[in-house]
PDB file of C-alpha atoms and ligand atoms in Angstrom:
ATOM      1  CA  UNK A  95     -16.845   1.772 -12.666  1.00 80.00           C
ATOM      2  CA  UNK A  96     -13.780   0.465 -11.103  1.00 90.00           C
ATOM      3  CA  UNK A  97     -14.633  -0.706  -7.253  1.00 95.00           C
ATOM      4  CA  UNK A  98     -10.859  -1.990  -7.008  1.00 96.00           C
ATOM      5  CA  UNK A  99      -7.741  -0.119  -7.464  1.00 97.00           C
ATOM      6  CA  UNK A 100      -3.975  -1.218  -7.313  1.00 96.00           C
ATOM      7  CA  UNK A 101      -1.345   1.293  -6.158  1.00 96.00           C
ATOM      8  CA  UNK A 102       2.147   0.501  -7.216  1.00 91.00           C
ATOM      9  CA  UNK A 103       4.702   0.962  -5.305  1.00 85.00           C
ATOM     10  CA  UNK A 104       8.542   1.220  -5.947  1.00 77.00           C
ATOM     11  CA  UNK A 105       9.356  -1.070  -9.213  1.00 75.00           C
ATOM     12  CA  UNK A 106       5.382  -1.463  -9.929  1.00 79.00           C
ATOM     13  CA  UNK A 107       4.853   1.121 -12.793  1.00 73.00           C
ATOM     14  CA  UNK A 108       3.606  -0.257 -15.573  1.00 75.00           C
ATOM     15  CA  UNK A 109      -0.308  -0.724 -15.926  1.00 72.00           C
ATOM     16  CA  UNK A 110      -0.271  -2.702 -19.307  1.00 72.00           C
ATOM     17  CA  UNK A 111      -1.359  -6.199 -17.784  1.00 72.00           C
ATOM     18  CA  UNK A 112      -4.847  -4.323 -17.893  1.00 82.00           C
ATOM     19  CA  UNK A 113      -6.655  -4.462 -21.114  1.00 83.00           C
ATOM     20  CA  UNK A 114      -8.800  -1.539 -22.655  1.00 85.00           C
ATOM     21  CA  UNK A 115      -6.635   0.954 -21.128  1.00 90.00           C
ATOM     22  CA  UNK A 116      -7.734   4.495 -20.800  1.00 92.00           C
ATOM     23  CA  UNK A 117      -6.263   7.407 -18.875  1.00 93.00           C
ATOM     24  CA  UNK A 118      -8.221   9.553 -16.792  1.00 95.00           C
ATOM     25  CA  UNK A 119      -7.648  12.749 -14.644  1.00 96.00           C
ATOM     26  CA  UNK A 120      -9.651  13.206 -12.014  1.00 97.00           C
ATOM     27  CA  UNK A 121      -9.815  16.589 -10.183  1.00 98.00           C
ATOM     28  CA  UNK A 122      -9.904  16.446  -6.395  1.00 98.00           C
ATOM     29  CA  UNK A 123     -10.040  19.519  -3.740  1.00 96.00           C
ATOM     30  CA  UNK A 124      -6.405  18.254  -3.007  1.00 97.00           C
ATOM     31  CA  UNK A 125      -5.243  18.410  -6.570  1.00 97.00           C
ATOM     32  CA  UNK A 126      -5.635  16.447 -10.072  1.00 96.00           C
ATOM     33  CA  UNK A 127      -4.580  12.576 -10.168  1.00 96.00           C
ATOM     34  CA  UNK A 128      -3.959  10.798 -13.446  1.00 95.00           C
ATOM     35  CA  UNK A 129      -5.179   7.453 -13.081  1.00 95.00           C
ATOM     36  CA  UNK A 130      -5.198   4.337 -15.678  1.00 93.00           C
ATOM     37  CA  UNK A 131      -8.369   2.192 -15.910  1.00 94.00           C
ATOM     38  CA  UNK A 132      -8.944  -0.863 -17.592  1.00 93.00           C
ATOM     39  CA  UNK A 133     -10.007  -4.556 -17.324  1.00 92.00           C
ATOM     40  CA  UNK A 134      -8.116  -7.404 -16.219  1.00 90.00           C
ATOM     41  CA  UNK A 135     -10.466 -10.305 -17.262  1.00 88.00           C
ATOM     42  CA  UNK A 136     -13.850  -9.337 -16.374  1.00 87.00           C
ATOM     43  CA  UNK A 137     -12.845  -7.082 -13.629  1.00 92.00           C
ATOM     44  CA  UNK A 138     -12.441  -3.327 -13.775  1.00 93.00           C
ATOM     45  CA  UNK A 139      -9.397  -2.231 -12.135  1.00 95.00           C
ATOM     46  CA  UNK A 140      -8.026   1.586 -11.482  1.00 96.00           C
ATOM     47  CA  UNK A 141      -4.295   1.959 -11.107  1.00 95.00           C
ATOM     48  CA  UNK A 142      -1.906   4.695  -9.761  1.00 95.00           C
ATOM     49  CA  UNK A 143       1.967   4.400  -9.488  1.00 92.00           C
ATOM     50  CA  UNK A 144       2.444   5.968  -6.237  1.00 91.00           C
ATOM     51  CA  UNK A 145       5.925   7.689  -7.036  1.00 87.00           C
ATOM     52  CA  UNK A 146       4.730   8.601 -10.906  1.00 83.00           C
ATOM     53  CA  UNK A 147       5.886   6.371 -13.758  1.00 79.00           C
ATOM     54  CA  UNK A 148       9.220   7.501 -13.441  1.00 78.00           C
ATOM     55  CA  UNK A 149      10.058   7.220  -9.778  1.00 75.00           C
ATOM     56  CA  UNK A 150       9.829  10.856  -9.416  1.00 87.00           C
ATOM     57  CA  UNK A 151       7.756  11.443  -6.356  1.00 91.00           C
ATOM     58  CA  UNK A 152       9.704  10.891  -2.896  1.00 94.00           C
ATOM     59  CA  UNK A 153       7.557   9.253  -0.220  1.00 96.00           C
ATOM     60  CA  UNK A 154       7.027  12.174   1.746  1.00 96.00           C
ATOM     61  CA  UNK A 155       5.901  14.821  -1.264  1.00 96.00           C
ATOM     62  CA  UNK A 156       3.288  12.002  -2.582  1.00 96.00           C
ATOM     63  CA  UNK A 157      -0.293  13.658  -2.465  1.00 97.00           C
ATOM     64  CA  UNK A 158      -1.515  10.967  -0.544  1.00 98.00           C
ATOM     65  CA  UNK A 159      -4.865  12.699   0.096  1.00 98.00           C
ATOM     66  CA  UNK A 160      -5.375  13.739  -3.909  1.00 97.00           C
ATOM     67  CA  UNK A 161      -4.664  10.065  -4.758  1.00 97.00           C
ATOM     68  CA  UNK A 162      -7.123   8.237  -2.412  1.00 98.00           C
ATOM     69  CA  UNK A 163      -9.809  10.982  -2.759  1.00 98.00           C
ATOM     70  CA  UNK A 164      -9.463  10.215  -6.515  1.00 98.00           C
ATOM     71  CA  UNK A 165      -9.941   6.942  -6.312  1.00 98.00           C
ATOM     72  CA  UNK A 166     -13.070   7.539  -3.960  1.00 98.00           C
ATOM     73  CA  UNK A 167     -14.466   9.807  -6.302  1.00 97.00           C
ATOM     74  CA  UNK A 168     -14.183   7.133  -9.348  1.00 97.00           C
ATOM     75  CA  UNK A 169     -16.325   4.616  -7.133  1.00 97.00           C
ATOM     76  CA  UNK A 170     -13.005   2.346  -5.674  1.00 98.00           C
ATOM     77  CA  UNK A 171     -13.969   0.459  -2.444  1.00 97.00           C
ATOM     78  CA  UNK A 172     -10.971  -1.641  -2.121  1.00 98.00           C
ATOM     79  CA  UNK A 173      -7.192  -0.939  -2.632  1.00 98.00           C
ATOM     80  CA  UNK A 174      -4.451  -3.405  -2.938  1.00 97.00           C
ATOM     81  CA  UNK A 175      -1.170  -1.715  -2.572  1.00 97.00           C
ATOM     82  CA  UNK A 176       2.418  -2.760  -3.092  1.00 95.00           C
ATOM     83  CA  UNK A 177       5.291  -1.604  -1.274  1.00 95.00           C
ATOM     84  CA  UNK A 178       9.200  -2.365  -1.112  1.00 95.00           C
ATOM     85  CA  UNK A 179      10.169  -2.705   2.644  1.00 97.00           C
ATOM     86  CA  UNK A 180      13.557  -3.273   4.671  1.00 98.00           C
ATOM     87  CA  UNK A 181      13.097  -6.276   7.178  1.00 98.00           C
ATOM     88  CA  UNK A 182      13.717  -6.333  10.739  1.00 98.00           C
ATOM     89  CA  UNK A 183      12.786  -9.833  11.419  1.00 96.00           C
ATOM     90  CA  UNK A 184      14.811 -13.107  10.682  1.00 93.00           C
ATOM     91  CA  UNK A 185      12.017 -14.834   9.388  1.00 95.00           C
ATOM     92  CA  UNK A 186      11.038 -12.204   6.854  1.00 97.00           C
ATOM     93  CA  UNK A 187      13.737 -12.894   4.018  1.00 96.00           C
ATOM     94  CA  UNK A 188      14.487 -10.438   0.723  1.00 95.00           C
ATOM     95  CA  UNK A 189      12.358 -11.671  -1.931  1.00 94.00           C
ATOM     96  CA  UNK A 190       9.225 -12.671   0.340  1.00 96.00           C
ATOM     97  CA  UNK A 191       6.009 -11.224   0.984  1.00 97.00           C
ATOM     98  CA  UNK A 192       4.399 -10.101   3.813  1.00 98.00           C
ATOM     99  CA  UNK A 193       0.793  -8.675   4.321  1.00 98.00           C
ATOM    100  CA  UNK A 194       1.348  -6.436   6.878  1.00 98.00           C
ATOM    101  CA  UNK A 195      -1.557  -6.113   9.832  1.00 98.00           C
ATOM    102  CA  UNK A 196      -0.463  -3.316  11.914  1.00 98.00           C
ATOM    103  CA  UNK A 197       1.817  -0.008  11.473  1.00 98.00           C
ATOM    104  CA  UNK A 198       3.567   2.120  13.615  1.00 98.00           C
ATOM    105  CA  UNK A 199       3.916   5.543  12.688  1.00 98.00           C
ATOM    106  CA  UNK A 200       7.039   7.749  12.332  1.00 98.00           C
ATOM    107  CA  UNK A 201       6.262  10.121   9.775  1.00 98.00           C
ATOM    108  CA  UNK A 202       6.600  13.631  10.494  1.00 97.00           C
ATOM    109  CA  UNK A 203       5.339  16.222   7.620  1.00 95.00           C
ATOM    110  CA  UNK A 204       2.543  14.485   6.314  1.00 97.00           C
ATOM    111  CA  UNK A 205      -1.307  15.706   5.459  1.00 96.00           C
ATOM    112  CA  UNK A 206      -3.008  12.861   7.185  1.00 97.00           C
ATOM    113  CA  UNK A 207      -6.650  13.455   7.549  1.00 97.00           C
ATOM    114  CA  UNK A 208      -9.391  14.735   5.095  1.00 96.00           C
ATOM    115  CA  UNK A 209     -11.138  15.819   8.375  1.00 95.00           C
ATOM    116  CA  UNK A 210      -9.624  19.321   9.544  1.00 94.00           C
ATOM    117  CA  UNK A 211     -12.515  20.914  10.906  1.00 92.00           C
ATOM    118  CA  UNK A 212     -14.742  23.224   8.812  1.00 90.00           C
ATOM    119  CA  UNK A 213     -17.237  21.681   6.535  1.00 87.00           C
ATOM    120  CA  UNK A 214     -15.942  18.398   6.746  1.00 87.00           C
ATOM    121  CA  UNK A 215     -15.615  18.429  10.747  1.00 89.00           C
ATOM    122  CA  UNK A 216     -13.600  16.653  12.958  1.00 90.00           C
ATOM    123  CA  UNK A 217     -13.292  12.671  12.776  1.00 90.00           C
ATOM    124  CA  UNK A 218     -11.297  10.460  15.199  1.00 93.00           C
ATOM    125  CA  UNK A 219     -11.027   7.277  12.949  1.00 92.00           C
ATOM    126  CA  UNK A 220     -10.918   3.718  14.338  1.00 94.00           C
ATOM    127  CA  UNK A 221      -7.555   2.173  13.293  1.00 96.00           C
ATOM    128  CA  UNK A 222      -7.638  -1.111  15.442  1.00 96.00           C
ATOM    129  CA  UNK A 223      -6.966  -3.419  12.285  1.00 97.00           C
ATOM    130  CA  UNK A 224      -5.933  -0.992   9.704  1.00 98.00           C
ATOM    131  CA  UNK A 225      -5.268  -3.609   7.103  1.00 98.00           C
ATOM    132  CA  UNK A 226      -8.423  -5.181   5.880  1.00 98.00           C
ATOM    133  CA  UNK A 227      -8.731  -8.790   7.008  1.00 97.00           C
ATOM    134  CA  UNK A 228     -10.763 -10.144   4.029  1.00 97.00           C
ATOM    135  CA  UNK A 229      -8.402  -8.882   1.387  1.00 98.00           C
ATOM    136  CA  UNK A 230      -5.213 -10.191   3.332  1.00 98.00           C
ATOM    137  CA  UNK A 231      -7.045 -13.539   3.168  1.00 97.00           C
ATOM    138  CA  UNK A 232      -7.461 -13.512  -0.465  1.00 97.00           C
ATOM    139  CA  UNK A 233      -4.104 -12.339  -1.120  1.00 98.00           C
ATOM    140  CA  UNK A 234      -2.717 -15.234   1.302  1.00 97.00           C
ATOM    141  CA  UNK A 235      -4.363 -17.758  -0.488  1.00 97.00           C
ATOM    142  CA  UNK A 236      -3.454 -16.994  -3.873  1.00 97.00           C
ATOM    143  CA  UNK A 237       0.079 -16.418  -3.056  1.00 96.00           C
ATOM    144  CA  UNK A 238       0.044 -19.839  -1.663  1.00 95.00           C
ATOM    145  CA  UNK A 239      -1.210 -21.058  -4.470  1.00 95.00           C
ATOM    146  CA  UNK A 240       1.055 -19.293  -6.825  1.00 93.00           C
ATOM    147  CA  UNK A 241       3.810 -20.789  -4.755  1.00 94.00           C
ATOM    148  CA  UNK A 242       5.166 -17.449  -3.048  1.00 95.00           C
ATOM    149  CA  UNK A 243       6.574 -17.182   0.375  1.00 96.00           C
ATOM    150  CA  UNK A 244       4.111 -15.291   1.981  1.00 96.00           C
ATOM    151  CA  UNK A 245       3.759 -14.076   5.702  1.00 97.00           C
ATOM    152  CA  UNK A 246       0.072 -13.351   6.923  1.00 95.00           C
ATOM    153  CA  UNK A 247       0.839 -10.364   9.475  1.00 97.00           C
ATOM    154  CA  UNK A 248       3.510  -8.022  10.341  1.00 98.00           C
ATOM    155  CA  UNK A 249       4.190  -4.608  11.894  1.00 98.00           C
ATOM    156  CA  UNK A 250       4.861  -2.072   9.473  1.00 98.00           C
ATOM    157  CA  UNK A 251       7.074   0.790  10.645  1.00 98.00           C
ATOM    158  CA  UNK A 252       6.317   3.809   8.302  1.00 98.00           C
ATOM    159  CA  UNK A 253       9.473   6.551   8.353  1.00 98.00           C
ATOM    160  CA  UNK A 254       9.490   9.693   6.863  1.00 98.00           C
ATOM    161  CA  UNK A 255      12.034   9.117   4.473  1.00 96.00           C
ATOM    162  CA  UNK A 256      13.555   9.995   2.054  1.00 96.00           C
ATOM    163  CA  UNK A 257      16.755   8.954   3.847  1.00 97.00           C
ATOM    164  CA  UNK A 258      17.134   5.045   5.097  1.00 97.00           C
ATOM    165  CA  UNK A 259      17.280   4.658   8.776  1.00 98.00           C
ATOM    166  CA  UNK A 260      20.350   4.847  11.170  1.00 97.00           C
ATOM    167  CA  UNK A 261      21.053   1.404  12.762  1.00 97.00           C
ATOM    168  CA  UNK A 262      20.014   2.841  16.185  1.00 98.00           C
ATOM    169  CA  UNK A 263      16.781   3.480  14.808  1.00 98.00           C
ATOM    170  CA  UNK A 264      16.237   0.145  13.661  1.00 98.00           C
ATOM    171  CA  UNK A 265      17.320  -1.196  16.751  1.00 98.00           C
ATOM    172  CA  UNK A 266      14.562   0.890  18.451  1.00 98.00           C
ATOM    173  CA  UNK A 267      11.675  -0.187  16.197  1.00 98.00           C
ATOM    174  CA  UNK A 268      12.729  -3.927  16.759  1.00 98.00           C
ATOM    175  CA  UNK A 269      12.402  -3.188  20.171  1.00 98.00           C
ATOM    176  CA  UNK A 270       9.081  -1.739  19.652  1.00 98.00           C
ATOM    177  CA  UNK A 271       7.863  -4.499  17.904  1.00 98.00           C
ATOM    178  CA  UNK A 272       8.309  -3.807  14.347  1.00 98.00           C
ATOM    179  CA  UNK A 273       8.945  -6.234  11.884  1.00 98.00           C
ATOM    180  CA  UNK A 274       9.128  -4.326   8.534  1.00 98.00           C
ATOM    181  CA  UNK A 275      10.426  -0.480   7.643  1.00 98.00           C
ATOM    182  CA  UNK A 276       9.286   1.331   4.475  1.00 98.00           C
ATOM    183  CA  UNK A 277       8.018   4.785   3.850  1.00 97.00           C
ATOM    184  CA  UNK A 278       4.648   4.894   2.285  1.00 97.00           C
ATOM    185  CA  UNK A 279       1.959   3.195   4.056  1.00 98.00           C
ATOM    186  CA  UNK A 280       1.169   5.959   6.315  1.00 98.00           C
ATOM    187  CA  UNK A 281      -1.000   7.982   5.614  1.00 98.00           C
ATOM    188  CA  UNK A 282      -2.090   6.169   2.392  1.00 98.00           C
ATOM    189  CA  UNK A 283      -3.914   3.356   4.555  1.00 98.00           C
ATOM    190  CA  UNK A 284      -5.244   5.909   7.070  1.00 98.00           C
ATOM    191  CA  UNK A 285      -6.892   8.081   4.398  1.00 98.00           C
ATOM    192  CA  UNK A 286      -8.187   4.988   2.920  1.00 98.00           C
ATOM    193  CA  UNK A 287     -10.052   4.241   6.220  1.00 97.00           C
ATOM    194  CA  UNK A 288     -11.352   7.776   6.523  1.00 97.00           C
ATOM    195  CA  UNK A 289     -13.208   6.697   3.519  1.00 96.00           C
ATOM    196  CA  UNK A 290     -14.376   3.343   4.252  1.00 96.00           C
ATOM    197  CA  UNK A 291     -12.196   1.824   1.394  1.00 98.00           C
ATOM    198  CA  UNK A 292     -10.668  -1.442   2.462  1.00 98.00           C
ATOM    199  CA  UNK A 293      -6.801  -1.438   2.147  1.00 98.00           C
ATOM    200  CA  UNK A 294      -4.122  -4.019   1.996  1.00 98.00           C
ATOM    201  CA  UNK A 295      -0.500  -3.675   1.750  1.00 97.00           C
ATOM    202  CA  UNK A 296       1.404  -6.650   0.099  1.00 97.00           C
ATOM    203  CA  UNK A 297       5.076  -5.900   1.318  1.00 97.00           C
ATOM    204  CA  UNK A 298       7.921  -7.109  -0.649  1.00 96.00           C
ATOM    205  CA  UNK A 299      10.944  -7.480   1.279  1.00 97.00           C
ATOM    206  CA  UNK A 300      14.141  -6.029  -0.673  1.00 96.00           C
ATOM    207  CA  UNK A 301      16.717  -5.785   2.050  1.00 96.00           C
ATOM    208  CA  UNK A 302      17.444  -6.294   5.748  1.00 97.00           C
ATOM    209  CA  UNK A 303      17.008  -3.114   7.373  1.00 98.00           C
ATOM    210  CA  UNK A 304      20.200  -1.019   8.513  1.00 97.00           C
ATOM    211  CA  UNK A 305      22.554  -2.502  11.119  1.00 96.00           C
ATOM    212  CA  UNK A 306      20.963  -5.810  10.369  1.00 96.00           C
ATOM    213  CA  UNK A 307      22.027  -5.951   6.820  1.00 92.00           C
ATOM    214  CA  UNK A 308      25.948  -6.531   6.556  1.00 91.00           C
ATOM    215  CA  UNK A 309      26.151  -3.565   3.963  1.00 90.00           C
ATOM    216  CA  UNK A 310      24.867   0.100   3.590  1.00 93.00           C
ATOM    217  CA  UNK A 311      21.542   0.308   1.730  1.00 93.00           C
ATOM    218  CA  UNK A 312      21.106   1.716  -1.641  1.00 93.00           C
ATOM    219  CA  UNK A 313      17.930   2.409  -3.551  1.00 90.00           C
ATOM    220  CA  UNK A 314      19.798   0.584  -6.296  1.00 92.00           C
ATOM    221  CA  UNK A 315      19.738  -2.844  -4.257  1.00 90.00           C
ATOM    222  CA  UNK A 316      15.866  -2.094  -3.370  1.00 90.00           C
ATOM    223  CA  UNK A 317      14.787  -1.788  -7.382  1.00 91.00           C
ATOM    224  CA  UNK A 318      17.232  -4.845  -8.154  1.00 91.00           C
ATOM    225  CA  UNK A 319      15.547  -7.391  -5.723  1.00 90.00           C
ATOM    226  CA  UNK A 320      12.134  -5.659  -7.232  1.00 90.00           C
ATOM    227  CA  UNK A 321      12.890  -6.249 -10.546  1.00 90.00           C
ATOM    228  CA  UNK A 322      13.450  -9.749  -9.696  1.00 91.00           C
ATOM    229  CA  UNK A 323      10.173  -9.954  -7.835  1.00 91.00           C
ATOM    230  CA  UNK A 324       8.020  -8.239 -10.222  1.00 90.00           C
ATOM    231  CA  UNK A 325       6.648 -11.205 -12.193  1.00 89.00           C
ATOM    232  CA  UNK A 326       5.548 -12.754  -9.284  1.00 92.00           C
ATOM    233  CA  UNK A 327       3.968  -9.653  -7.580  1.00 92.00           C
ATOM    234  CA  UNK A 328       1.851  -8.696 -10.772  1.00 91.00           C
ATOM    235  CA  UNK A 329       0.619 -12.444 -10.514  1.00 92.00           C
ATOM    236  CA  UNK A 330      -0.245 -12.146  -6.989  1.00 95.00           C
ATOM    237  CA  UNK A 331      -2.078  -9.132  -7.569  1.00 94.00           C
ATOM    238  CA  UNK A 332      -3.672  -9.852 -10.533  1.00 92.00           C
ATOM    239  CA  UNK A 333      -4.667 -13.259  -9.628  1.00 93.00           C
ATOM    240  CA  UNK A 334      -6.283 -12.102  -6.383  1.00 96.00           C
ATOM    241  CA  UNK A 335      -8.835  -9.674  -8.354  1.00 94.00           C
ATOM    242  CA  UNK A 336     -11.129 -12.214  -9.477  1.00 90.00           C
ATOM    243  CA  UNK A 337     -11.318 -13.769  -6.105  1.00 95.00           C
ATOM    244  CA  UNK A 338     -12.440 -10.793  -3.867  1.00 95.00           C
ATOM    245  CA  UNK A 339     -16.162 -11.086  -3.199  1.00 92.00           C
ATOM    246  CA  UNK A 340     -18.594  -8.655  -3.653  1.00 90.00           C
ATOM    247  CA  UNK A 341     -19.633  -8.282  -0.073  1.00 92.00           C
ATOM    248  CA  UNK A 342     -17.628  -7.213   2.572  1.00 93.00           C
ATOM    249  CA  UNK A 343     -17.214  -9.181   5.706  1.00 93.00           C
ATOM    250  CA  UNK A 344     -14.818  -6.740   7.301  1.00 95.00           C
ATOM    251  CA  UNK A 345     -15.477  -3.510   9.613  1.00 94.00           C
ATOM    252  CA  UNK A 346     -13.346  -1.190   7.240  1.00 95.00           C
ATOM    253  CA  UNK A 347     -16.434   0.578   6.227  1.00 92.00           C
ATOM    254  CA  UNK A 348     -17.860   1.455   9.605  1.00 87.00           C
ATOM    255  CA  UNK A 349     -16.441   4.388   9.849  1.00 83.00           C
ATOM    256  CA  UNK A 350     -18.969   5.810   7.419  1.00 82.00           C
ATOM    257  CA  UNK A 351     -21.848   4.895   9.912  1.00 84.00           C
ATOM    258  CA  UNK A 352     -20.240   7.235  12.418  1.00 79.00           C
ATOM    259  CA  UNK A 353     -19.724   9.987   9.886  1.00 77.00           C
ATOM    260  CA  UNK A 354     -23.289   9.186   8.655  1.00 73.00           C
ATOM    261  CA  UNK A 355     -22.449   8.843   5.075  1.00 68.00           C
TER     262      UNK A 355
HETATM  263  N1  HPA B 147      13.918   1.206   5.074  1.00 70.54           N
HETATM  264  C1  HPA B 147      12.785   2.033   4.339  1.00 70.54           C
HETATM  265  N2  HPA B 147      12.202   1.773   3.236  1.00 70.54           N
HETATM  266  C2  HPA B 147      12.643   0.866   2.632  1.00 70.54           C
HETATM  267  C3  HPA B 147      13.566  -0.167   2.892  1.00 70.54           C
HETATM  268  C4  HPA B 147      14.491   0.513   4.292  1.00 70.54           C
HETATM  269  O1  HPA B 147      15.297  -0.252   4.557  1.00 70.54           O
HETATM  270  N3  HPA B 147      13.782  -0.850   2.186  1.00 70.54           N
HETATM  271  C5  HPA B 147      12.835  -0.735   1.015  1.00 70.54           C
HETATM  272  N4  HPA B 147      11.903   0.343   1.377  1.00 70.54           N
END
């Protein structure tokens, strides 16, 4: 059973680093999800490309609840996610990696909880430390050993998309303490927490954000930087798999005590 999952963001679609691959379709109350399951060395891993294999699902239409519930149903306890992001911070440069430690949520239309009353009840989930510190430590250590420029900690501003931001929005986010901007980490990280799953977000800086970059932004520019980073991203994620200790030393699953699962 795969206890670790990779959710691949923009540019990370290919599961073929895994051996013994099989494709399963997991039904959930929110829809069916195709999951690739395979092995990397001795570690069983599940893989979902967040935007579909051909980048055909925009950020605001991703079925986040189905994806996270499907991973939970096959026994996943930890998720390593990747995300292309724009940078609001001079120290976070294109081609570098940031492990987000906080987020600011500016999404508008997304289903962001499994607990909507009725049978599942109402749950107010702690989100003090949204991204798992234990997973971040592993990624940080492996990234440095791999010679990548890594930053442990950064505030991820999640926008609704699919458009990029205005220069004024970015100036506001910066004044509010944002360091990175992307369109997918919320509600993904929140839904994982609601099921007690540890979640880390490897942010790949692809551009300076609107109004900081001297140019207008294009998706092609994001893809171009991702293409250059892809080998390193894979190395970072794959090499980290075998250093994730079995024992959890974080509080990510504490929510389950409150819910009584
Ligand atoms: N804004 C939002 N999402 C992004 C960006 C950006 O500048 N770059 C990559 N994903």
